[in-house]
Amino acid sequence: MTDSQPRLVVLTGAGISAESGLKTFRDGDGLWENHAIEDVATPEAWVRDPELVLRFYDERRTQVRRAKPNPAHHALAELEQAGFDVRIVTQNIDDLHERAGSRDVLHLHGEILKARSSIDPRLLYPLPRGGIKLGDLCDKGSQLRPHVVWFGEAVPTYPHACDIVAEADLLLVVGTSLSVMPAAMLVDQAPVECPCILVDPKASHLSPRWVKALDRPASEGLPTLAEHWKRENRLWVPEWL
Ligand code: APR
């Protein structure tokens, strides 16, 4: 395929990793792995109890390392390997897209397998052996923290994500309730003529009318779509949607 190959932009959320055993945020009791979000995933929590926050992310990291990419992650990587122009913008902090083989992945909310400075979000570090401990410092002398965007924090990669979505020929949204700003506004950056497909068991409830809803788990919906596109060697919205 050539440079003029139509571009598939994929916006993924927690739902795509659900079948790899990583929990979504808003399907249960409002808690994230038994913790109130404000106790573990906000700048205030970090000031109040950094040890708890570090322990919480150590546990999430262990889960991420044990998890394996599922057929939905693989379907996207295989489309890219088949020559399609695939750009992924993910709200997930896991590395399952990369482990499946996708090469163009922008993490809106950071990456749990990296550390960063608490005073300068641009200073990123590989994770210290055994995880981040109190006393592990960045080059500017501040405590290292998980490289994740907490609730209430700015999303530094958002402008880049907007540019990617603005160049989509087809927008595929997978496993996100689209309830967190500014990620939720990303779909509005797509060109007016760009079709959008949402793959989510609750797609019909979540999607505005202009979005084509595929009410299926990601591990079924994505391989089905990818097979169609690969068979015809083109991106289009199947007539059965
Ligand atoms: N396949 C596809 N979608 C699924 C599946 C599945 N197997 N299982 C659940 N879902 C859908 C749910 O129906 C829901 O719409 O995944 C979505 C998960 O929504 P959220 O839990 O709100 O996750 P997300 O949209 O990624 O949250 C955004 O909020 O907590 C913050 O920073 C965190 O990145 C996260 C952001």
mmCIF file with all atom_site columns, C-alpha atoms in Angstrom, residues 2-197:
data_model
loop_
_atom_site.group_PDB
_atom_site.id
_atom_site.type_symbol
_atom_site.label_atom_id
_atom_site.label_alt_id
_atom_site.label_comp_id
_atom_site.label_asym_id
_atom_site.label_entity_id
_atom_site.label_seq_id
_atom_site.pdbx_PDB_ins_code
_atom_site.Cartn_x
_atom_site.Cartn_y
_atom_site.Cartn_z
_atom_site.occupancy
_atom_site.B_iso_or_equiv
_atom_site.pdbx_formal_charge
_atom_site.auth_seq_id
_atom_site.auth_comp_id
_atom_site.auth_asym_id
_atom_site.auth_atom_id
_atom_site.pdbx_PDB_model_num
ATOM 1   C CA . THR A 1 2   ? 1.110   3.590   -0.579 1.00 0.00 ? 2   THR A CA 1
ATOM 2   C CA . ASP A 1 3   ? 1.307   6.863   1.346  1.00 0.00 ? 3   ASP A CA 1
ATOM 3   C CA . SER A 1 4   ? -2.118  7.791   0.036  1.00 0.00 ? 4   SER A CA 1
ATOM 4   C CA . GLN A 1 5   ? -3.584  4.818   1.864  1.00 0.00 ? 5   GLN A CA 1
ATOM 5   C CA . PRO A 1 6   ? -6.674  5.977   3.819  1.00 0.00 ? 6   PRO A CA 1
ATOM 6   C CA . ARG A 1 7   ? -5.927  6.517   7.475  1.00 0.00 ? 7   ARG A CA 1
ATOM 7   C CA . LEU A 1 8   ? -7.654  4.543   10.224 1.00 0.00 ? 8   LEU A CA 1
ATOM 8   C CA . VAL A 1 9   ? -7.574  6.370   13.541 1.00 0.00 ? 9   VAL A CA 1
ATOM 9   C CA . VAL A 1 10  ? -8.473  4.212   16.526 1.00 0.00 ? 10  VAL A CA 1
ATOM 10  C CA . LEU A 1 11  ? -9.451  5.714   19.849 1.00 0.00 ? 11  LEU A CA 1
ATOM 11  C CA . THR A 1 12  ? -9.331  3.067   22.573 1.00 0.00 ? 12  THR A CA 1
ATOM 12  C CA . GLY A 1 13  ? -10.404 2.985   26.204 1.00 0.00 ? 13  GLY A CA 1
ATOM 13  C CA . ALA A 1 14  ? -10.463 0.571   29.122 1.00 0.00 ? 14  ALA A CA 1
ATOM 14  C CA . GLY A 1 15  ? -12.979 -1.714  27.365 1.00 0.00 ? 15  GLY A CA 1
ATOM 15  C CA . ILE A 1 16  ? -10.389 -3.005  24.886 1.00 0.00 ? 16  ILE A CA 1
ATOM 16  C CA . SER A 1 17  ? -8.240  -4.304  27.744 1.00 0.00 ? 17  SER A CA 1
ATOM 17  C CA . ALA A 1 18  ? -11.192 -5.663  29.766 1.00 0.00 ? 18  ALA A CA 1
ATOM 18  C CA . GLU A 1 19  ? -10.946 -9.061  28.088 1.00 0.00 ? 19  GLU A CA 1
ATOM 19  C CA . SER A 1 20  ? -7.252  -9.169  28.978 1.00 0.00 ? 20  SER A CA 1
ATOM 20  C CA . GLY A 1 21  ? -8.350  -9.054  32.619 1.00 0.00 ? 21  GLY A CA 1
ATOM 21  C CA . LEU A 1 22  ? -7.771  -5.342  33.308 1.00 0.00 ? 22  LEU A CA 1
ATOM 22  C CA . LYS A 1 23  ? -10.823 -3.752  34.884 1.00 0.00 ? 23  LYS A CA 1
ATOM 23  C CA . THR A 1 24  ? -12.703 -0.814  33.361 1.00 0.00 ? 24  THR A CA 1
ATOM 24  C CA . PHE A 1 25  ? -13.453 2.180   35.564 1.00 0.00 ? 25  PHE A CA 1
ATOM 25  C CA . ARG A 1 26  ? -17.161 2.808   35.236 1.00 0.00 ? 26  ARG A CA 1
ATOM 26  C CA . ASP A 1 27  ? -18.782 -0.591  34.897 1.00 0.00 ? 27  ASP A CA 1
ATOM 27  C CA . GLY A 1 28  ? -18.778 -1.507  38.568 1.00 0.00 ? 28  GLY A CA 1
ATOM 28  C CA . ASP A 1 29  ? -19.392 0.148   41.881 1.00 0.00 ? 29  ASP A CA 1
ATOM 29  C CA . GLY A 1 30  ? -17.651 3.452   41.191 1.00 0.00 ? 30  GLY A CA 1
ATOM 30  C CA . LEU A 1 31  ? -14.463 2.166   42.786 1.00 0.00 ? 31  LEU A CA 1
ATOM 31  C CA . TRP A 1 32  ? -11.225 1.365   40.950 1.00 0.00 ? 32  TRP A CA 1
ATOM 32  C CA . GLU A 1 33  ? -9.910  -1.942  42.321 1.00 0.00 ? 33  GLU A CA 1
ATOM 33  C CA . ASN A 1 34  ? -11.521 -1.236  45.726 1.00 0.00 ? 34  ASN A CA 1
ATOM 34  C CA . HIS A 1 35  ? -10.234 2.319   45.981 1.00 0.00 ? 35  HIS A CA 1
ATOM 35  C CA . ALA A 1 36  ? -12.070 5.601   45.601 1.00 0.00 ? 36  ALA A CA 1
ATOM 36  C CA . ILE A 1 37  ? -10.451 7.354   42.655 1.00 0.00 ? 37  ILE A CA 1
ATOM 37  C CA . GLU A 1 38  ? -9.809  10.484  44.709 1.00 0.00 ? 38  GLU A CA 1
ATOM 38  C CA . ASP A 1 39  ? -7.753  8.417   47.213 1.00 0.00 ? 39  ASP A CA 1
ATOM 39  C CA . VAL A 1 40  ? -5.294  7.096   44.631 1.00 0.00 ? 40  VAL A CA 1
ATOM 40  C CA . ALA A 1 41  ? -5.484  8.914   41.291 1.00 0.00 ? 41  ALA A CA 1
ATOM 41  C CA . THR A 1 42  ? -5.455  12.642  41.994 1.00 0.00 ? 42  THR A CA 1
ATOM 42  C CA . PRO A 1 43  ? -2.706  15.189  42.755 1.00 0.00 ? 43  PRO A CA 1
ATOM 43  C CA . GLU A 1 44  ? -4.340  15.668  46.180 1.00 0.00 ? 44  GLU A CA 1
ATOM 44  C CA . ALA A 1 45  ? -3.958  11.950  46.956 1.00 0.00 ? 45  ALA A CA 1
ATOM 45  C CA . TRP A 1 46  ? -0.273  12.172  46.000 1.00 0.00 ? 46  TRP A CA 1
ATOM 46  C CA . VAL A 1 47  ? 0.277   15.029  48.460 1.00 0.00 ? 47  VAL A CA 1
ATOM 47  C CA . ARG A 1 48  ? -1.784  13.372  51.201 1.00 0.00 ? 48  ARG A CA 1
ATOM 48  C CA . ASP A 1 49  ? -0.453  9.814   50.995 1.00 0.00 ? 49  ASP A CA 1
ATOM 49  C CA . PRO A 1 50  ? 2.234   9.182   48.349 1.00 0.00 ? 50  PRO A CA 1
ATOM 50  C CA . GLU A 1 51  ? 3.019   5.766   49.786 1.00 0.00 ? 51  GLU A CA 1
ATOM 51  C CA . LEU A 1 52  ? -0.554  4.579   49.208 1.00 0.00 ? 52  LEU A CA 1
ATOM 52  C CA . VAL A 1 53  ? -0.503  5.964   45.662 1.00 0.00 ? 53  VAL A CA 1
ATOM 53  C CA . LEU A 1 54  ? 2.799   4.233   44.861 1.00 0.00 ? 54  LEU A CA 1
ATOM 54  C CA . ARG A 1 55  ? 1.531   0.956   46.318 1.00 0.00 ? 55  ARG A CA 1
ATOM 55  C CA . PHE A 1 56  ? -1.685  1.228   44.317 1.00 0.00 ? 56  PHE A CA 1
ATOM 56  C CA . TYR A 1 57  ? 0.230   1.711   41.040 1.00 0.00 ? 57  TYR A CA 1
ATOM 57  C CA . ASP A 1 58  ? 2.655   -1.110  41.949 1.00 0.00 ? 58  ASP A CA 1
ATOM 58  C CA . GLU A 1 59  ? -0.377  -3.424  42.110 1.00 0.00 ? 59  GLU A CA 1
ATOM 59  C CA . ARG A 1 60  ? -1.820  -2.115  38.822 1.00 0.00 ? 60  ARG A CA 1
ATOM 60  C CA . ARG A 1 61  ? 1.616   -2.594  37.206 1.00 0.00 ? 61  ARG A CA 1
ATOM 61  C CA . THR A 1 62  ? 1.766   -6.212  38.345 1.00 0.00 ? 62  THR A CA 1
ATOM 62  C CA . GLN A 1 63  ? -1.664  -6.790  36.750 1.00 0.00 ? 63  GLN A CA 1
ATOM 63  C CA . VAL A 1 64  ? -0.576  -5.123  33.511 1.00 0.00 ? 64  VAL A CA 1
ATOM 64  C CA . ARG A 1 65  ? 2.564   -7.257  33.294 1.00 0.00 ? 65  ARG A CA 1
ATOM 65  C CA . ARG A 1 66  ? 0.529   -10.427 33.799 1.00 0.00 ? 66  ARG A CA 1
ATOM 66  C CA . ALA A 1 67  ? -2.098  -9.447  31.221 1.00 0.00 ? 67  ALA A CA 1
ATOM 67  C CA . LYS A 1 68  ? -1.760  -10.465 27.591 1.00 0.00 ? 68  LYS A CA 1
ATOM 68  C CA . PRO A 1 69  ? -3.019  -8.679  24.483 1.00 0.00 ? 69  PRO A CA 1
ATOM 69  C CA . ASN A 1 70  ? -6.377  -10.101 23.342 1.00 0.00 ? 70  ASN A CA 1
ATOM 70  C CA . PRO A 1 71  ? -7.778  -10.613 19.804 1.00 0.00 ? 71  PRO A CA 1
ATOM 71  C CA . ALA A 1 72  ? -8.855  -6.946  19.656 1.00 0.00 ? 72  ALA A CA 1
ATOM 72  C CA . HIS A 1 73  ? -5.286  -5.670  20.174 1.00 0.00 ? 73  HIS A CA 1
ATOM 73  C CA . HIS A 1 74  ? -3.994  -8.275  17.722 1.00 0.00 ? 74  HIS A CA 1
ATOM 74  C CA . ALA A 1 75  ? -6.575  -7.348  15.067 1.00 0.00 ? 75  ALA A CA 1
ATOM 75  C CA . LEU A 1 76  ? -5.323  -3.729  15.054 1.00 0.00 ? 76  LEU A CA 1
ATOM 76  C CA . ALA A 1 77  ? -1.670  -4.769  14.884 1.00 0.00 ? 77  ALA A CA 1
ATOM 77  C CA . GLU A 1 78  ? -2.437  -7.177  12.044 1.00 0.00 ? 78  GLU A CA 1
ATOM 78  C CA . LEU A 1 79  ? -4.179  -4.440  10.046 1.00 0.00 ? 79  LEU A CA 1
ATOM 79  C CA . GLU A 1 80  ? -1.004  -2.379  10.313 1.00 0.00 ? 80  GLU A CA 1
ATOM 80  C CA . GLN A 1 81  ? 1.118   -5.375  9.292  1.00 0.00 ? 81  GLN A CA 1
ATOM 81  C CA . ALA A 1 82  ? -1.191  -5.852  6.286  1.00 0.00 ? 82  ALA A CA 1
ATOM 82  C CA . GLY A 1 83  ? -0.199  -2.353  5.148  1.00 0.00 ? 83  GLY A CA 1
ATOM 83  C CA . PHE A 1 84  ? -3.061  -0.240  6.497  1.00 0.00 ? 84  PHE A CA 1
ATOM 84  C CA . ASP A 1 85  ? -2.245  3.190   7.916  1.00 0.00 ? 85  ASP A CA 1
ATOM 85  C CA . VAL A 1 86  ? -3.330  2.706   11.540 1.00 0.00 ? 86  VAL A CA 1
ATOM 86  C CA . ARG A 1 87  ? -2.885  5.381   14.236 1.00 0.00 ? 87  ARG A CA 1
ATOM 87  C CA . ILE A 1 88  ? -3.933  4.508   17.773 1.00 0.00 ? 88  ILE A CA 1
ATOM 88  C CA . VAL A 1 89  ? -4.804  7.062   20.427 1.00 0.00 ? 89  VAL A CA 1
ATOM 89  C CA . THR A 1 90  ? -5.398  5.259   23.692 1.00 0.00 ? 90  THR A CA 1
ATOM 90  C CA . GLN A 1 91  ? -6.678  6.370   27.072 1.00 0.00 ? 91  GLN A CA 1
ATOM 91  C CA . ASN A 1 92  ? -5.139  3.220   28.544 1.00 0.00 ? 92  ASN A CA 1
ATOM 92  C CA . ILE A 1 93  ? -1.954  3.237   30.568 1.00 0.00 ? 93  ILE A CA 1
ATOM 93  C CA . ASP A 1 94  ? -1.129  -0.410  29.789 1.00 0.00 ? 94  ASP A CA 1
ATOM 94  C CA . ASP A 1 95  ? 1.207   -1.519  26.975 1.00 0.00 ? 95  ASP A CA 1
ATOM 95  C CA . LEU A 1 96  ? -1.035  -4.135  25.378 1.00 0.00 ? 96  LEU A CA 1
ATOM 96  C CA . HIS A 1 97  ? -1.241  -2.365  21.987 1.00 0.00 ? 97  HIS A CA 1
ATOM 97  C CA . GLU A 1 98  ? 2.563   -2.273  21.789 1.00 0.00 ? 98  GLU A CA 1
ATOM 98  C CA . ARG A 1 99  ? 2.905   -5.879  22.907 1.00 0.00 ? 99  ARG A CA 1
ATOM 99  C CA . ALA A 1 100 ? 0.424   -6.932  20.194 1.00 0.00 ? 100 ALA A CA 1
ATOM 100 C CA . GLY A 1 101 ? 2.735   -5.241  17.681 1.00 0.00 ? 101 GLY A CA 1
ATOM 101 C CA . SER A 1 102 ? 1.116   -1.836  17.014 1.00 0.00 ? 102 SER A CA 1
ATOM 102 C CA . ARG A 1 103 ? 3.802   0.753   16.338 1.00 0.00 ? 103 ARG A CA 1
ATOM 103 C CA . ASP A 1 104 ? 1.927   4.036   16.273 1.00 0.00 ? 104 ASP A CA 1
ATOM 104 C CA . VAL A 1 105 ? 0.369   4.456   19.711 1.00 0.00 ? 105 VAL A CA 1
ATOM 105 C CA . LEU A 1 106 ? -0.205  7.743   21.523 1.00 0.00 ? 106 LEU A CA 1
ATOM 106 C CA . HIS A 1 107 ? -0.982  7.389   25.242 1.00 0.00 ? 107 HIS A CA 1
ATOM 107 C CA . LEU A 1 108 ? -3.272  10.216  26.317 1.00 0.00 ? 108 LEU A CA 1
ATOM 108 C CA . HIS A 1 109 ? -3.184  9.320   30.003 1.00 0.00 ? 109 HIS A CA 1
ATOM 109 C CA . GLY A 1 110 ? 0.429   8.200   30.265 1.00 0.00 ? 110 GLY A CA 1
ATOM 110 C CA . GLU A 1 111 ? 2.111   4.818   30.630 1.00 0.00 ? 111 GLU A CA 1
ATOM 111 C CA . ILE A 1 112 ? 2.186   2.874   33.878 1.00 0.00 ? 112 ILE A CA 1
ATOM 112 C CA . LEU A 1 113 ? 5.497   1.194   32.995 1.00 0.00 ? 113 LEU A CA 1
ATOM 113 C CA . LYS A 1 114 ? 7.358   4.534   33.091 1.00 0.00 ? 114 LYS A CA 1
ATOM 114 C CA . ALA A 1 115 ? 8.234   6.982   35.847 1.00 0.00 ? 115 ALA A CA 1
ATOM 115 C CA . ARG A 1 116 ? 8.352   10.739  35.709 1.00 0.00 ? 116 ARG A CA 1
ATOM 116 C CA . SER A 1 117 ? 9.403   13.776  37.655 1.00 0.00 ? 117 SER A CA 1
ATOM 117 C CA . SER A 1 118 ? 6.786   15.290  39.976 1.00 0.00 ? 118 SER A CA 1
ATOM 118 C CA . ILE A 1 119 ? 7.732   18.812  38.959 1.00 0.00 ? 119 ILE A CA 1
ATOM 119 C CA . ASP A 1 120 ? 8.434   18.458  35.231 1.00 0.00 ? 120 ASP A CA 1
ATOM 120 C CA . PRO A 1 121 ? 6.119   16.147  33.239 1.00 0.00 ? 121 PRO A CA 1
ATOM 121 C CA . ARG A 1 122 ? 8.635   16.117  30.361 1.00 0.00 ? 122 ARG A CA 1
ATOM 122 C CA . LEU A 1 123 ? 11.237  14.274  32.440 1.00 0.00 ? 123 LEU A CA 1
ATOM 123 C CA . LEU A 1 124 ? 10.480  10.592  31.867 1.00 0.00 ? 124 LEU A CA 1
ATOM 124 C CA . TYR A 1 125 ? 12.442  7.645   33.220 1.00 0.00 ? 125 TYR A CA 1
ATOM 125 C CA . PRO A 1 126 ? 12.443  3.879   32.908 1.00 0.00 ? 126 PRO A CA 1
ATOM 126 C CA . LEU A 1 127 ? 10.886  2.341   35.974 1.00 0.00 ? 127 LEU A CA 1
ATOM 127 C CA . PRO A 1 128 ? 13.416  1.843   38.802 1.00 0.00 ? 128 PRO A CA 1
ATOM 128 C CA . ARG A 1 129 ? 14.026  -1.817  39.659 1.00 0.00 ? 129 ARG A CA 1
ATOM 129 C CA . GLY A 1 130 ? 11.299  -2.986  42.047 1.00 0.00 ? 130 GLY A CA 1
ATOM 130 C CA . GLY A 1 131 ? 9.050   0.010   41.263 1.00 0.00 ? 131 GLY A CA 1
ATOM 131 C CA . ILE A 1 132 ? 9.113   3.637   42.422 1.00 0.00 ? 132 ILE A CA 1
ATOM 132 C CA . LYS A 1 133 ? 10.049  4.190   46.075 1.00 0.00 ? 133 LYS A CA 1
ATOM 133 C CA . LEU A 1 134 ? 9.864   7.322   48.194 1.00 0.00 ? 134 LEU A CA 1
ATOM 134 C CA . GLY A 1 135 ? 13.293  8.928   47.871 1.00 0.00 ? 135 GLY A CA 1
ATOM 135 C CA . ASP A 1 136 ? 13.740  8.036   44.159 1.00 0.00 ? 136 ASP A CA 1
ATOM 136 C CA . LEU A 1 137 ? 14.465  11.433  42.606 1.00 0.00 ? 137 LEU A CA 1
ATOM 137 C CA . CYS A 1 138 ? 14.406  12.974  39.132 1.00 0.00 ? 138 CYS A CA 1
ATOM 138 C CA . ASP A 1 139 ? 17.324  15.007  37.708 1.00 0.00 ? 139 ASP A CA 1
ATOM 139 C CA . LYS A 1 140 ? 15.773  18.155  39.167 1.00 0.00 ? 140 LYS A CA 1
ATOM 140 C CA . GLY A 1 141 ? 15.670  16.616  42.637 1.00 0.00 ? 141 GLY A CA 1
ATOM 141 C CA . SER A 1 142 ? 11.924  15.950  42.902 1.00 0.00 ? 142 SER A CA 1
ATOM 142 C CA . GLN A 1 143 ? 10.311  12.655  43.857 1.00 0.00 ? 143 GLN A CA 1
ATOM 143 C CA . LEU A 1 144 ? 9.607   10.263  40.953 1.00 0.00 ? 144 LEU A CA 1
ATOM 144 C CA . ARG A 1 145 ? 5.935   9.411   40.398 1.00 0.00 ? 145 ARG A CA 1
ATOM 145 C CA . PRO A 1 146 ? 4.048   7.122   38.002 1.00 0.00 ? 146 PRO A CA 1
ATOM 146 C CA . HIS A 1 147 ? 3.888   8.493   34.449 1.00 0.00 ? 147 HIS A CA 1
ATOM 147 C CA . VAL A 1 148 ? 0.096   8.703   34.450 1.00 0.00 ? 148 VAL A CA 1
ATOM 148 C CA . VAL A 1 149 ? -2.292  11.617  34.108 1.00 0.00 ? 149 VAL A CA 1
ATOM 149 C CA . TRP A 1 150 ? -4.388  11.884  37.245 1.00 0.00 ? 150 TRP A CA 1
ATOM 150 C CA . PHE A 1 151 ? -7.909  13.254  37.529 1.00 0.00 ? 151 PHE A CA 1
ATOM 151 C CA . GLY A 1 152 ? -7.779  17.035  37.531 1.00 0.00 ? 152 GLY A CA 1
ATOM 152 C CA . GLU A 1 153 ? -4.446  17.197  35.673 1.00 0.00 ? 153 GLU A CA 1
ATOM 153 C CA . ALA A 1 154 ? -3.783  18.588  32.206 1.00 0.00 ? 154 ALA A CA 1
ATOM 154 C CA . VAL A 1 155 ? -3.387  16.131  29.311 1.00 0.00 ? 155 VAL A CA 1
ATOM 155 C CA . PRO A 1 156 ? -0.158  17.228  27.598 1.00 0.00 ? 156 PRO A CA 1
ATOM 156 C CA . THR A 1 157 ? -0.597  14.976  24.542 1.00 0.00 ? 157 THR A CA 1
ATOM 157 C CA . TYR A 1 158 ? -4.132  16.212  23.802 1.00 0.00 ? 158 TYR A CA 1
ATOM 158 C CA . PRO A 1 159 ? -3.165  18.698  21.033 1.00 0.00 ? 159 PRO A CA 1
ATOM 159 C CA . HIS A 1 160 ? -1.180  15.969  19.266 1.00 0.00 ? 160 HIS A CA 1
ATOM 160 C CA . ALA A 1 161 ? -4.151  13.579  19.585 1.00 0.00 ? 161 ALA A CA 1
ATOM 161 C CA . CYS A 1 162 ? -6.424  16.240  18.044 1.00 0.00 ? 162 CYS A CA 1
ATOM 162 C CA . ASP A 1 163 ? -4.073  16.527  15.046 1.00 0.00 ? 163 ASP A CA 1
ATOM 163 C CA . ILE A 1 164 ? -4.134  12.754  14.558 1.00 0.00 ? 164 ILE A CA 1
ATOM 164 C CA . VAL A 1 165 ? -7.955  12.545  14.716 1.00 0.00 ? 165 VAL A CA 1
ATOM 165 C CA . ALA A 1 166 ? -8.276  15.528  12.363 1.00 0.00 ? 166 ALA A CA 1
ATOM 166 C CA . GLU A 1 167 ? -6.551  13.461  9.652  1.00 0.00 ? 167 GLU A CA 1
ATOM 167 C CA . ALA A 1 168 ? -8.763  10.389  9.984  1.00 0.00 ? 168 ALA A CA 1
ATOM 168 C CA . ASP A 1 169 ? -10.499 8.865   6.993  1.00 0.00 ? 169 ASP A CA 1
ATOM 169 C CA . LEU A 1 170 ? -12.296 6.464   9.303  1.00 0.00 ? 170 LEU A CA 1
ATOM 170 C CA . LEU A 1 171 ? -12.533 6.806   13.074 1.00 0.00 ? 171 LEU A CA 1
ATOM 171 C CA . LEU A 1 172 ? -12.894 3.623   15.110 1.00 0.00 ? 172 LEU A CA 1
ATOM 172 C CA . VAL A 1 173 ? -13.750 4.107   18.777 1.00 0.00 ? 173 VAL A CA 1
ATOM 173 C CA . VAL A 1 174 ? -13.379 1.052   21.011 1.00 0.00 ? 174 VAL A CA 1
ATOM 174 C CA . GLY A 1 175 ? -14.343 0.362   24.612 1.00 0.00 ? 175 GLY A CA 1
ATOM 175 C CA . THR A 1 176 ? -14.642 3.820   26.042 1.00 0.00 ? 176 THR A CA 1
ATOM 176 C CA . SER A 1 177 ? -17.558 5.452   27.804 1.00 0.00 ? 177 SER A CA 1
ATOM 177 C CA . LEU A 1 178 ? -16.233 8.773   26.429 1.00 0.00 ? 178 LEU A CA 1
ATOM 178 C CA . SER A 1 179 ? -17.104 10.350  29.756 1.00 0.00 ? 179 SER A CA 1
ATOM 179 C CA . VAL A 1 180 ? -13.708 11.814  30.648 1.00 0.00 ? 180 VAL A CA 1
ATOM 180 C CA . MET A 1 181 ? -12.662 15.202  29.304 1.00 0.00 ? 181 MET A CA 1
ATOM 181 C CA . PRO A 1 182 ? -10.794 16.136  27.223 1.00 0.00 ? 182 PRO A CA 1
ATOM 182 C CA . ALA A 1 183 ? -10.654 12.671  25.602 1.00 0.00 ? 183 ALA A CA 1
ATOM 183 C CA . ALA A 1 184 ? -14.421 12.736  25.117 1.00 0.00 ? 184 ALA A CA 1
ATOM 184 C CA . MET A 1 185 ? -14.102 15.766  22.842 1.00 0.00 ? 185 MET A CA 1
ATOM 185 C CA . LEU A 1 186 ? -11.615 14.029  20.549 1.00 0.00 ? 186 LEU A CA 1
ATOM 186 C CA . VAL A 1 187 ? -14.296 12.508  18.320 1.00 0.00 ? 187 VAL A CA 1
ATOM 187 C CA . ASP A 1 188 ? -15.441 16.047  17.479 1.00 0.00 ? 188 ASP A CA 1
ATOM 188 C CA . GLN A 1 189 ? -12.039 16.732  15.900 1.00 0.00 ? 189 GLN A CA 1
ATOM 189 C CA . ALA A 1 190 ? -12.681 14.268  13.074 1.00 0.00 ? 190 ALA A CA 1
ATOM 190 C CA . PRO A 1 191 ? -13.395 15.786  9.632  1.00 0.00 ? 191 PRO A CA 1
ATOM 191 C CA . VAL A 1 192 ? -17.158 16.179  8.993  1.00 0.00 ? 192 VAL A CA 1
ATOM 192 C CA . GLU A 1 193 ? -17.158 13.599  6.215  1.00 0.00 ? 193 GLU A CA 1
ATOM 193 C CA . CYS A 1 194 ? -15.249 11.032  8.316  1.00 0.00 ? 194 CYS A CA 1
ATOM 194 C CA . PRO A 1 195 ? -17.393 8.021   9.266  1.00 0.00 ? 195 PRO A CA 1
ATOM 195 C CA . CYS A 1 196 ? -17.147 6.778   12.858 1.00 0.00 ? 196 CYS A CA 1
ATOM 196 C CA . ILE A 1 197 ? -17.743 3.284   14.221 1.00 0.00 ? 197 ILE A CA 1
#
